[in-house]
Tab-separated table of C-alpha atoms and ligand atoms in Angstrom:
chain	number	residue	atom	x	y	z
M	1	MET	CA	-0.251	0.075	-0.068
M	2	HIS	CA	1.546	3.246	-1.267
M	3	TYR	CA	0.703	6.963	-1.599
M	4	ILE	CA	1.630	9.737	-3.575
M	5	SER	CA	0.576	13.216	-2.968
M	6	ALA	CA	0.164	16.205	-4.576
M	7	GLY	CA	-0.750	20.429	-4.045
M	8	GLU	CA	0.745	23.697	-2.748
M	9	SER	CA	0.184	25.237	0.902
M	10	HIS	CA	-1.677	27.962	-0.447
M	11	GLY	CA	-2.837	26.136	-3.478
M	12	GLN	CA	-6.244	25.329	-4.097
M	13	GLY	CA	-6.270	21.627	-2.338
M	14	LEU	CA	-3.949	18.576	-1.431
M	15	THR	CA	-4.698	15.478	-3.531
M	16	ALA	CA	-3.670	12.229	-2.214
M	17	ILE	CA	-3.893	8.414	-3.790
M	18	VAL	CA	-3.652	5.901	-2.055
M	19	TYR	CA	-3.101	2.042	-4.346
M	20	GLY	CA	-2.288	-1.409	-3.680
M	21	VAL	CA	-5.313	-0.818	-0.836
M	22	PRO	CA	-7.475	-4.800	-0.501
M	23	ALA	CA	-10.933	-4.775	-1.342
M	24	GLY	CA	-13.466	-4.974	1.195
M	25	LEU	CA	-12.445	-2.297	3.816
M	26	SER	CA	-14.442	-0.607	5.843
M	27	ILE	CA	-13.708	3.269	5.988
M	28	SER	CA	-14.620	6.273	7.427
M	29	GLU	CA	-14.677	9.804	6.481
M	30	GLU	CA	-15.287	10.708	10.481
M	31	GLN	CA	-12.145	8.740	11.216
M	32	ILE	CA	-9.640	10.301	8.542
M	33	ASN	CA	-11.257	13.901	9.682
M	34	ALA	CA	-10.793	12.826	13.193
M	35	ASP	CA	-6.900	12.024	12.251
M	36	LEU	CA	-7.216	15.655	10.138
M	37	ALA	CA	-7.900	17.375	13.289
M	38	ARG	CA	-5.698	16.291	15.562
M	39	ARG	CA	-2.934	16.776	12.854
M	40	GLN	CA	-4.378	20.214	13.229
M	41	SER	CA	-4.048	21.033	16.811
M	42	GLY	CA	-1.658	21.253	19.848
M	43	TYR	CA	-0.324	23.755	21.666
M	44	GLY	CA	1.941	26.421	19.540
M	45	ARG	CA	0.542	26.318	16.510
M	46	GLY	CA	-0.218	29.362	13.926
M	47	GLY	CA	-2.736	31.357	12.587
M	48	ARG	CA	-2.973	28.998	9.589
M	49	GLN	CA	-5.087	26.475	11.447
M	50	LYS	CA	-7.551	28.848	12.454
M	51	ILE	CA	-8.333	29.456	8.700
M	52	GLU	CA	-8.537	25.737	7.933
M	53	THR	CA	-10.892	23.041	8.800
M	54	ASP	CA	-9.371	19.966	7.340
M	55	ARG	CA	-11.766	17.558	5.636
M	56	VAL	CA	-11.870	15.097	3.363
M	57	ARG	CA	-12.986	14.319	-0.127
M	58	VAL	CA	-13.087	10.722	-1.155
M	59	THR	CA	-13.483	10.561	-4.583
M	60	SER	CA	-12.466	7.270	-5.986
M	61	GLY	CA	-12.092	3.761	-4.862
M	62	VAL	CA	-14.498	3.795	-1.997
M	63	ARG	CA	-17.881	2.189	-2.805
M	64	LEU	CA	-20.498	2.606	0.183
M	65	GLY	CA	-18.268	2.142	2.667
M	66	LYS	CA	-16.174	0.197	1.767
M	67	THR	CA	-12.806	-0.389	-0.319
M	68	ILE	CA	-13.373	-1.780	-4.148
M	69	GLY	CA	-9.749	-2.743	-5.041
M	70	SER	CA	-8.850	0.324	-6.840
M	71	PRO	CA	-6.895	3.496	-6.438
M	72	ILE	CA	-8.167	5.433	-3.672
M	73	ALA	CA	-8.613	9.205	-4.275
M	74	LEU	CA	-8.323	11.998	-1.206
M	75	THR	CA	-8.782	15.769	-1.533
M	76	ILE	CA	-8.508	18.530	1.017
M	77	GLU	CA	-9.646	22.057	0.173
M	78	ASN	CA	-7.305	24.963	1.248
M	79	LYS	CA	-9.666	27.538	2.627
M	80	ASP	CA	-6.784	29.761	2.800
M	81	TRP	CA	-7.064	29.754	-1.653
M	82	LYS	CA	-9.513	32.264	-1.596
M	83	ASN	CA	-6.858	34.695	-0.345
M	84	TRP	CA	-3.916	33.626	-3.021
M	85	GLU	CA	-6.163	32.731	-5.950
M	86	SER	CA	-4.583	35.180	-8.137
M	87	ARG	CA	-1.247	34.844	-6.840
M	88	MET	CA	-1.280	31.121	-6.819
M	89	ALA	CA	-3.195	30.537	-10.168
M	90	PRO	CA	-2.070	27.969	-12.039
M	91	PHE	CA	-2.675	30.073	-15.099
M	92	GLY	CA	-2.896	34.214	-16.575
M	93	GLU	CA	-1.246	37.224	-16.295
M	94	GLU	CA	1.384	38.162	-12.872
M	95	PRO	CA	-0.827	40.017	-10.711
M	96	GLU	CA	0.186	43.420	-9.109
M	97	GLU	CA	0.285	42.276	-5.577
M	98	LEU	CA	2.713	39.417	-6.248
M	99	VAL	CA	5.492	40.028	-4.224
M	100	ARG	CA	8.375	37.886	-5.035
M	101	GLU	CA	9.895	35.711	-1.968
M	102	VAL	CA	13.904	36.702	-2.096
M	103	THR	CA	14.482	36.356	1.459
M	104	PRO	CA	15.346	32.929	2.182
M	105	ARG	CA	14.872	31.193	5.741
M	106	PRO	CA	17.532	29.142	7.439
M	107	GLY	CA	16.532	25.735	8.052
M	108	HIS	CA	14.108	25.435	5.302
M	109	ALA	CA	14.198	24.380	1.782
M	110	ASP	CA	13.912	28.148	0.556
M	111	LEU	CA	17.582	28.779	-0.565
M	112	VAL	CA	18.703	25.414	-1.914
M	113	GLY	CA	14.727	24.959	-3.711
M	114	ALA	CA	15.355	28.510	-5.239
M	115	LEU	CA	19.156	27.324	-6.792
M	116	LYS	CA	18.329	24.336	-7.645
M	117	THR	CA	15.191	25.215	-9.700
M	118	ASN	CA	16.503	28.059	-11.251
M	119	THR	CA	14.296	31.057	-9.870
M	120	ASP	CA	14.722	33.480	-7.256
M	121	ASP	CA	11.202	33.499	-5.920
M	122	CYS	CA	11.351	31.207	-2.805
M	123	ARG	CA	7.811	30.914	-2.722
M	124	ASN	CA	7.562	28.404	-6.114
M	125	ILE	CA	9.930	26.232	-3.008
M	126	LEU	CA	8.132	26.792	0.591
M	127	GLU	CA	4.279	26.442	-1.129
M	128	ARG	CA	5.187	22.598	-1.245
M	129	SER	CA	8.042	22.153	1.645
M	130	SER	CA	5.352	23.832	4.091
M	131	ALA	CA	4.456	21.062	6.144
M	132	ARG	CA	0.617	21.857	4.864
M	133	GLU	CA	1.762	18.523	2.754
M	134	THR	CA	1.401	16.550	5.920
M	135	ALA	CA	-2.348	16.747	5.694
M	136	ALA	CA	-2.377	14.911	2.373
M	137	ARG	CA	-0.185	12.318	4.127
M	138	VAL	CA	-2.615	12.020	7.224
M	139	ALA	CA	-5.439	11.406	5.249
M	140	ALA	CA	-4.114	8.691	3.068
M	141	ALA	CA	-2.508	7.000	6.275
M	142	GLY	CA	-6.259	7.115	7.105
M	143	ILE	CA	-6.906	4.162	4.680
M	144	ALA	CA	-3.512	2.009	5.942
M	145	ARG	CA	-4.920	2.887	10.249
M	146	GLU	CA	-8.236	1.428	9.263
M	147	PHE	CA	-6.233	-1.969	7.615
M	148	LEU	CA	-4.401	-2.022	10.471
M	149	ALA	CA	-7.398	-1.916	13.017
M	150	ASP	CA	-9.442	-4.326	11.495
M	151	VAL	CA	-6.281	-6.646	11.668
M	152	GLY	CA	-5.696	-5.769	15.804
M	153	VAL	CA	-3.259	-3.451	15.421
M	154	GLU	CA	-2.999	0.159	17.098
M	155	VAL	CA	-0.778	3.035	16.140
M	156	PHE	CA	-0.393	6.196	18.488
M	157	SER	CA	1.562	8.846	19.741
M	158	TYR	CA	3.076	10.749	22.478
M	159	VAL	CA	5.141	13.543	22.585
M	160	THR	CA	8.527	12.929	25.277
M	161	SER	CA	10.096	16.618	25.132
M	162	ILE	CA	9.365	20.034	24.146
M	163	GLY	CA	12.911	22.017	24.215
M	164	GLY	CA	13.929	21.420	27.427
M	165	VAL	CA	11.232	20.132	28.843
M	166	ALA	CA	11.242	16.325	29.100
M	167	LEU	CA	8.968	13.795	30.421
M	168	GLU	CA	10.524	11.767	32.996
M	169	GLU	CA	9.567	7.656	32.334
M	170	ASP	CA	11.503	5.224	34.488
M	171	ASP	CA	11.319	2.365	31.846
M	172	PRO	CA	10.159	3.904	28.740
M	173	MET	CA	9.892	0.800	26.745
M	174	LYS	CA	7.709	-0.722	29.512
M	175	ALA	CA	5.593	2.543	29.806
M	176	ALA	CA	4.953	3.068	26.449
M	177	PRO	CA	2.929	0.261	24.809
M	178	ASP	CA	0.410	0.947	28.073
M	179	TYR	CA	-0.373	4.653	27.754
M	180	LYS	CA	-4.044	5.613	26.930
M	181	PRO	CA	-4.598	7.276	23.670
M	182	LEU	CA	-7.762	9.200	24.671
M	183	ALA	CA	-5.632	10.908	27.677
M	184	ILE	CA	-2.819	11.673	25.681
M	185	GLU	CA	-5.170	13.811	23.481
M	186	LEU	CA	-6.204	15.036	26.374
M	187	SER	CA	-3.157	16.888	27.095
M	188	PRO	CA	-2.539	20.814	24.479
M	189	VAL	CA	0.791	18.735	23.684
M	190	ARG	CA	-0.206	15.510	23.460
M	191	CYS	CA	2.275	14.330	26.447
M	192	PRO	CA	0.492	11.696	28.984
M	193	ASP	CA	1.754	13.383	32.164
M	194	ASP	CA	-0.167	16.773	33.482
M	195	GLU	CA	2.660	18.737	35.010
M	196	THR	CA	5.196	17.940	31.883
M	197	THR	CA	2.409	19.252	29.757
M	198	GLN	CA	2.045	22.504	32.240
M	199	LYS	CA	5.796	22.728	31.708
M	200	MET	CA	5.558	22.187	27.861
M	201	ILE	CA	3.098	24.980	27.669
M	202	GLU	CA	5.238	27.680	29.469
M	203	ALA	CA	8.307	26.524	27.638
M	204	ILE	CA	6.313	27.320	24.152
M	205	ASP	CA	4.565	30.661	25.702
M	206	GLU	CA	8.250	32.088	26.763
M	207	ALA	CA	9.208	31.080	22.895
M	208	ARG	CA	6.761	32.942	21.234
M	209	LYS	CA	7.637	36.032	23.486
M	210	ALA	CA	11.001	35.762	22.486
M	211	GLY	CA	10.467	35.339	19.122
M	212	GLU	CA	11.679	32.079	18.768
M	213	SER	CA	10.782	28.637	18.098
M	214	LEU	CA	10.903	24.752	19.613
M	215	GLY	CA	11.563	21.907	18.527
M	216	GLY	CA	11.352	18.398	20.921
M	217	THR	CA	10.692	14.703	20.479
M	218	PHE	CA	8.005	12.000	20.303
M	219	ARG	CA	7.133	8.643	20.299
M	220	VAL	CA	5.023	6.471	18.115
M	221	VAL	CA	3.880	2.867	19.243
M	222	ALA	CA	2.080	0.088	17.562
M	223	ASN	CA	0.481	-2.648	19.359
M	224	GLY	CA	-0.798	-5.731	18.535
M	225	LEU	CA	1.835	-6.843	15.649
M	226	VAL	CA	2.667	-10.091	14.467
M	227	ALA	CA	6.372	-11.242	14.397
M	228	GLY	CA	7.945	-10.963	10.797
M	229	LEU	CA	7.118	-8.182	9.349
M	230	GLY	CA	9.466	-7.304	6.868
M	231	SER	CA	12.615	-9.336	6.455
M	232	TYR	CA	16.273	-9.434	6.717
M	233	ALA	CA	16.872	-10.763	3.297
M	234	THR	CA	17.864	-7.867	1.570
M	235	PRO	CA	18.806	-4.031	2.573
M	236	ARG	CA	15.487	-2.668	1.163
M	237	ASP	CA	13.252	-5.236	2.628
M	238	ARG	CA	14.219	-4.626	6.481
M	239	LEU	CA	11.269	-2.711	7.996
M	240	THR	CA	13.637	-0.968	10.208
M	241	SER	CA	14.643	1.119	7.364
M	242	ARG	CA	11.236	1.347	5.849
M	243	ILE	CA	10.054	2.830	8.998
M	244	GLY	CA	13.497	5.106	9.547
M	245	ALA	CA	13.147	6.370	5.580
M	246	SER	CA	9.436	6.723	6.718
M	247	LEU	CA	10.079	8.923	9.724
M	248	PHE	CA	12.755	11.122	7.690
M	249	SER	CA	10.780	11.931	5.013
M	250	ILE	CA	8.627	13.986	7.480
M	251	PRO	CA	10.171	18.028	7.248
M	252	ALA	CA	11.971	18.734	10.124
M	253	ILE	CA	12.850	15.388	11.735
M	254	LYS	CA	16.295	15.060	12.317
M	255	GLY	CA	16.502	11.963	14.561
M	256	VAL	CA	14.890	8.393	14.728
M	257	GLU	CA	15.471	5.776	17.414
M	258	PHE	CA	14.870	2.234	17.729
M	259	GLY	CA	13.208	1.420	21.057
M	260	ILE	CA	15.943	2.084	23.675
M	261	GLY	CA	18.121	3.671	20.477
M	262	PHE	CA	21.327	5.522	21.083
M	263	GLU	CA	21.379	4.558	24.803
M	264	ALA	CA	22.336	0.614	23.663
M	265	ALA	CA	25.557	1.942	22.376
M	266	ARG	CA	26.643	2.346	26.085
M	267	ARG	CA	25.661	-0.243	27.616
M	268	CYS	CA	26.845	-3.929	27.665
M	269	GLY	CA	25.162	-6.786	25.227
M	270	SER	CA	23.560	-8.543	28.511
M	271	ALA	CA	21.944	-5.165	29.357
M	272	VAL	CA	20.662	-4.335	25.819
M	273	HIS	CA	19.053	-7.868	24.066
M	274	ASP	CA	16.013	-9.075	25.209
M	275	PRO	CA	15.661	-12.376	26.680
M	276	ILE	CA	13.468	-14.979	24.631
M	277	THR	CA	10.692	-16.737	26.785
M	278	VAL	CA	7.594	-18.826	25.896
M	279	ASN	CA	4.111	-18.657	26.855
M	280	LYS	CA	1.757	-21.694	25.964
M	281	ARG	CA	-1.251	-19.155	25.084
M	282	ARG	CA	0.734	-16.183	23.281
M	283	GLY	CA	3.698	-18.157	22.070
M	284	PHE	CA	7.230	-16.794	22.134
M	285	LEU	CA	7.681	-13.736	24.042
M	286	ARG	CA	10.579	-11.323	25.586
M	287	THR	CA	10.816	-10.265	29.231
M	288	SER	CA	11.852	-6.791	28.078
M	289	ASN	CA	11.329	-4.568	24.966
M	290	ASN	CA	14.733	-2.693	24.694
M	291	ALA	CA	14.643	-3.452	20.952
M	292	GLY	CA	11.201	-1.816	20.344
M	293	GLY	CA	9.760	-4.327	18.484
M	294	LEU	CA	12.545	-4.819	15.560
M	295	GLU	CA	15.231	-7.623	15.300
M	296	GLY	CA	17.017	-8.416	12.375
M	297	GLY	CA	15.134	-5.907	10.488
M	298	MET	CA	11.960	-7.542	11.286
M	299	THR	CA	9.089	-7.311	13.868
M	300	ASN	CA	9.346	-9.926	16.533
M	301	GLY	CA	5.786	-9.588	18.150
M	302	MET	CA	6.572	-6.984	20.685
M	303	PRO	CA	5.117	-3.305	20.278
M	304	LEU	CA	6.885	-1.445	17.789
M	305	ILE	CA	8.504	1.666	19.915
M	306	VAL	CA	10.125	4.347	17.803
M	307	THR	CA	11.186	7.891	18.690
M	308	ALA	CA	12.147	10.868	16.813
M	309	ALA	CA	13.650	14.313	17.509
M	310	MET	CA	12.175	17.174	15.425
M	311	LYS	CA	14.357	20.409	14.805
M	312	PRO	CA	12.832	23.832	16.224
M	313	ILE	CA	10.572	25.875	13.131
M	314	PRO	CA	12.783	27.624	11.302
M	315	THR	CA	10.542	30.828	10.311
M	316	LEU	CA	11.299	32.791	12.794
M	317	MET	CA	9.836	36.263	13.760
M	318	ASN	CA	13.295	36.946	15.338
M	319	PRO	CA	14.422	36.217	11.729
M	320	LEU	CA	18.056	35.284	11.282
M	321	ALA	CA	20.608	36.704	8.778
M	322	THR	CA	20.140	36.177	4.878
M	323	VAL	CA	20.789	37.483	1.916
M	324	ASN	CA	18.553	39.151	-0.921
M	325	LEU	CA	18.354	37.097	-3.604
M	326	ASP	CA	18.081	40.125	-6.148
M	327	THR	CA	20.171	42.415	-4.711
M	328	LEU	CA	22.445	40.108	-2.789
M	329	GLU	CA	22.744	42.446	0.227
M	330	PRO	CA	22.423	41.033	3.726
M	331	ALA	CA	18.811	41.127	4.754
M	332	GLU	CA	16.500	39.480	7.314
M	333	ALA	CA	14.849	36.165	6.711
M	334	SER	CA	11.317	36.255	5.775
M	335	LYS	CA	8.511	35.918	8.571
M	336	GLU	CA	5.607	33.890	7.084
M	337	ARG	CA	2.963	33.249	9.581
M	338	SER	CA	4.551	30.520	11.022
M	339	ASP	CA	3.666	27.404	13.919
M	340	VAL	CA	5.846	28.045	17.368
M	341	CYS	CA	6.176	24.356	18.170
M	342	ALA	CA	4.882	21.600	16.153
M	343	VAL	CA	6.237	18.784	17.688
M	344	PRO	CA	2.485	17.618	19.118
M	345	ALA	CA	1.363	17.927	15.243
M	346	ALA	CA	4.564	15.894	14.100
M	347	ALA	CA	3.648	13.299	15.837
M	348	VAL	CA	0.437	12.188	14.165
M	349	VAL	CA	1.815	12.718	11.190
M	350	ALA	CA	4.545	10.408	12.113
M	351	GLU	CA	1.950	7.909	13.315
M	352	ALA	CA	0.452	8.066	9.841
M	353	GLU	CA	3.993	7.044	8.349
M	354	VAL	CA	4.652	4.442	10.622
M	355	ALA	CA	0.824	3.038	9.245
M	356	PHE	CA	1.743	3.272	6.021
M	357	ALA	CA	4.806	1.009	6.575
M	358	LEU	CA	3.402	-1.312	8.499
M	359	ALA	CA	0.073	-1.704	6.506
M	360	ASP	CA	2.616	-2.080	3.166
M	361	ALA	CA	4.322	-4.898	5.048
M	362	TYR	CA	1.614	-7.198	6.293
M	363	LEU	CA	-0.021	-6.960	2.808
M	364	GLU	CA	3.339	-8.079	1.228
M	365	MET	CA	3.286	-10.910	3.927
M	366	PHE	CA	0.061	-12.349	3.693
M	367	GLY	CA	-1.690	-10.686	0.078
M	368	ASN	CA	-3.389	-7.438	-0.805
M	369	ALA	CA	-6.544	-8.826	-2.730
M	370	ASN	CA	-8.661	-8.977	-0.340
M	371	MET	CA	-9.925	-8.206	3.301
M	372	HIS	CA	-11.511	-11.653	3.733
M	373	ASP	CA	-8.431	-13.768	2.929
M	374	ILE	CA	-5.494	-11.738	4.241
M	375	LYS	CA	-7.829	-12.032	7.605
M	376	ALA	CA	-7.536	-15.801	6.688
M	377	ALA	CA	-3.589	-16.096	6.548
M	378	ILE	CA	-2.862	-13.957	9.313
M	379	LYS	CA	-4.788	-16.234	11.484
M	380	ALA	CA	-3.462	-19.182	9.935
M	381	TYR	CA	-0.160	-17.809	10.670
M	382	ARG	CA	-0.558	-16.680	13.953
M	383	GLN	CA	-1.665	-20.162	15.062
M	384	ARG	CA	1.198	-21.807	13.368
M	385	LEU	CA	3.595	-19.625	15.403
M	386	ARG	CA	1.655	-21.216	18.381
M	387	THR	CA	1.405	-24.324	17.579
M	388	ALA	CA	5.440	-24.084	17.064
M	389	SER	CA	5.484	-22.786	20.488
M	390	ARG	CA	4.085	-25.906	22.366
F	401	FMN	C1	3.917	19.797	11.427
F	401	FMN	C2	4.792	20.247	11.217
F	401	FMN	C3	4.359	21.682	10.967
F	401	FMN	C4	5.431	22.664	10.682
F	401	FMN	N1	5.142	23.899	10.635
F	401	FMN	C5	6.211	25.326	10.386
F	401	FMN	C6	5.623	25.834	10.401
F	401	FMN	O1	4.548	26.581	10.684
F	401	FMN	N2	7.246	26.961	9.822
F	401	FMN	C7	7.642	26.206	9.455
F	401	FMN	O2	8.749	27.384	9.422
F	401	FMN	N3	8.262	25.116	9.651
F	401	FMN	C8	7.389	24.334	9.694
F	401	FMN	N4	7.535	23.112	9.859
F	401	FMN	C9	9.192	22.688	9.872
F	401	FMN	C10	9.159	22.610	8.062
F	401	FMN	O3	8.260	21.868	7.171
F	401	FMN	C11	11.100	22.411	7.881
F	401	FMN	O4	11.142	22.905	9.142
F	401	FMN	C12	11.588	22.651	6.436
F	401	FMN	O5	10.667	21.524	5.122
F	401	FMN	C13	13.162	22.243	6.528
F	401	FMN	O6	13.370	20.753	7.130
F	401	FMN	P1	13.779	19.791	6.481
F	401	FMN	O7	15.218	20.380	6.464
F	401	FMN	O8	14.020	18.316	7.563
F	401	FMN	O9	13.538	19.276	5.202
F	401	FMN	C14	6.981	22.103	10.374
F	401	FMN	C15	7.211	20.683	10.502
F	401	FMN	C16	6.097	19.614	10.614
F	401	FMN	C17	6.449	18.374	10.494
């Protein structure tokens, strides 16, 4: 299952096409809209979120609430388009009100994108490198999430730090799978601890006052996975590399850790690797989950736990130094309306990317024609693993 998206931040809207979807999967527009709303939320977001109320429109591939095995097309309207119609029109004369963006922002795609595409108007670049595009990903991943829910997999995320404020957890690998997604959504920064939530909000307020921006870290968890998704056989097949690539495809993600991640490099082997045990009812198990559910490029049946780091937002209300692309004189970087912190939203986008990678791995292993056959294949496989453990 894969997707492709198109659409500019201030264009008419965003489009995603999801292909490789099996027939007979129930799809709920309301569920996709709920995920889109989660992506728009989070303390620290900018004015754009007040303009948009993202709603998906499914225009193909779904009939009477179920997939029919064809590509699924999803669109999201940009309400802000009405303010940009002349400046972003696909055709026509250059309007008088057009102001070219000639002061690229450090940390964004502006400068290198302009050099690469031979323009002095960074708008051509920022319209697509803007994280508005991630709304299309979240909508598309709604299909992957429905698939995973149907085969008993739950994917959720929570924020573990914003700037210098971090959630304290004695044993994060033990705690992560048991957090309650509903409780996380009640926190304005999507952090499961009330006291840390408050401190994170204060840090964002201070950053806003100072004309600053903040990054942070978040964790994505998937419960209920079968062992064996992905493969050890070729570099491309390793689920570790596929999930890593998916997460690094999100703008501003600068680090990814599986399980205890970099901490593993500091410990001895016996304090890292997860002892194997067997249980008649549940099959092969581990007594710890430092690996975060992946060994040898495959899921090992334990919860998948992956942590990612997001750099601070590049658009600053106290802008950094840049160079005017027309005059080549020193200038201040442009101040596009912007988020102060988008870590809670990035975590929702990361859920979407992880959901896609996992759904794709399931379909690769169990076929992709229709849900009935896929679920029967998963059941038989689970039964074989249980029998092997007796
Ligand atoms: C959900 C989300 C929201 C973002 N919001 C903004 C924003 O409002 N302003 C901004 O300058 N960058 C924002 N970013 C970050 C930029 O998209 C990102 O820093 C930029 O594309 C360059 O990142 P890269 O070097 O990783 O490609 C956001 C990123 C995400 C994931």
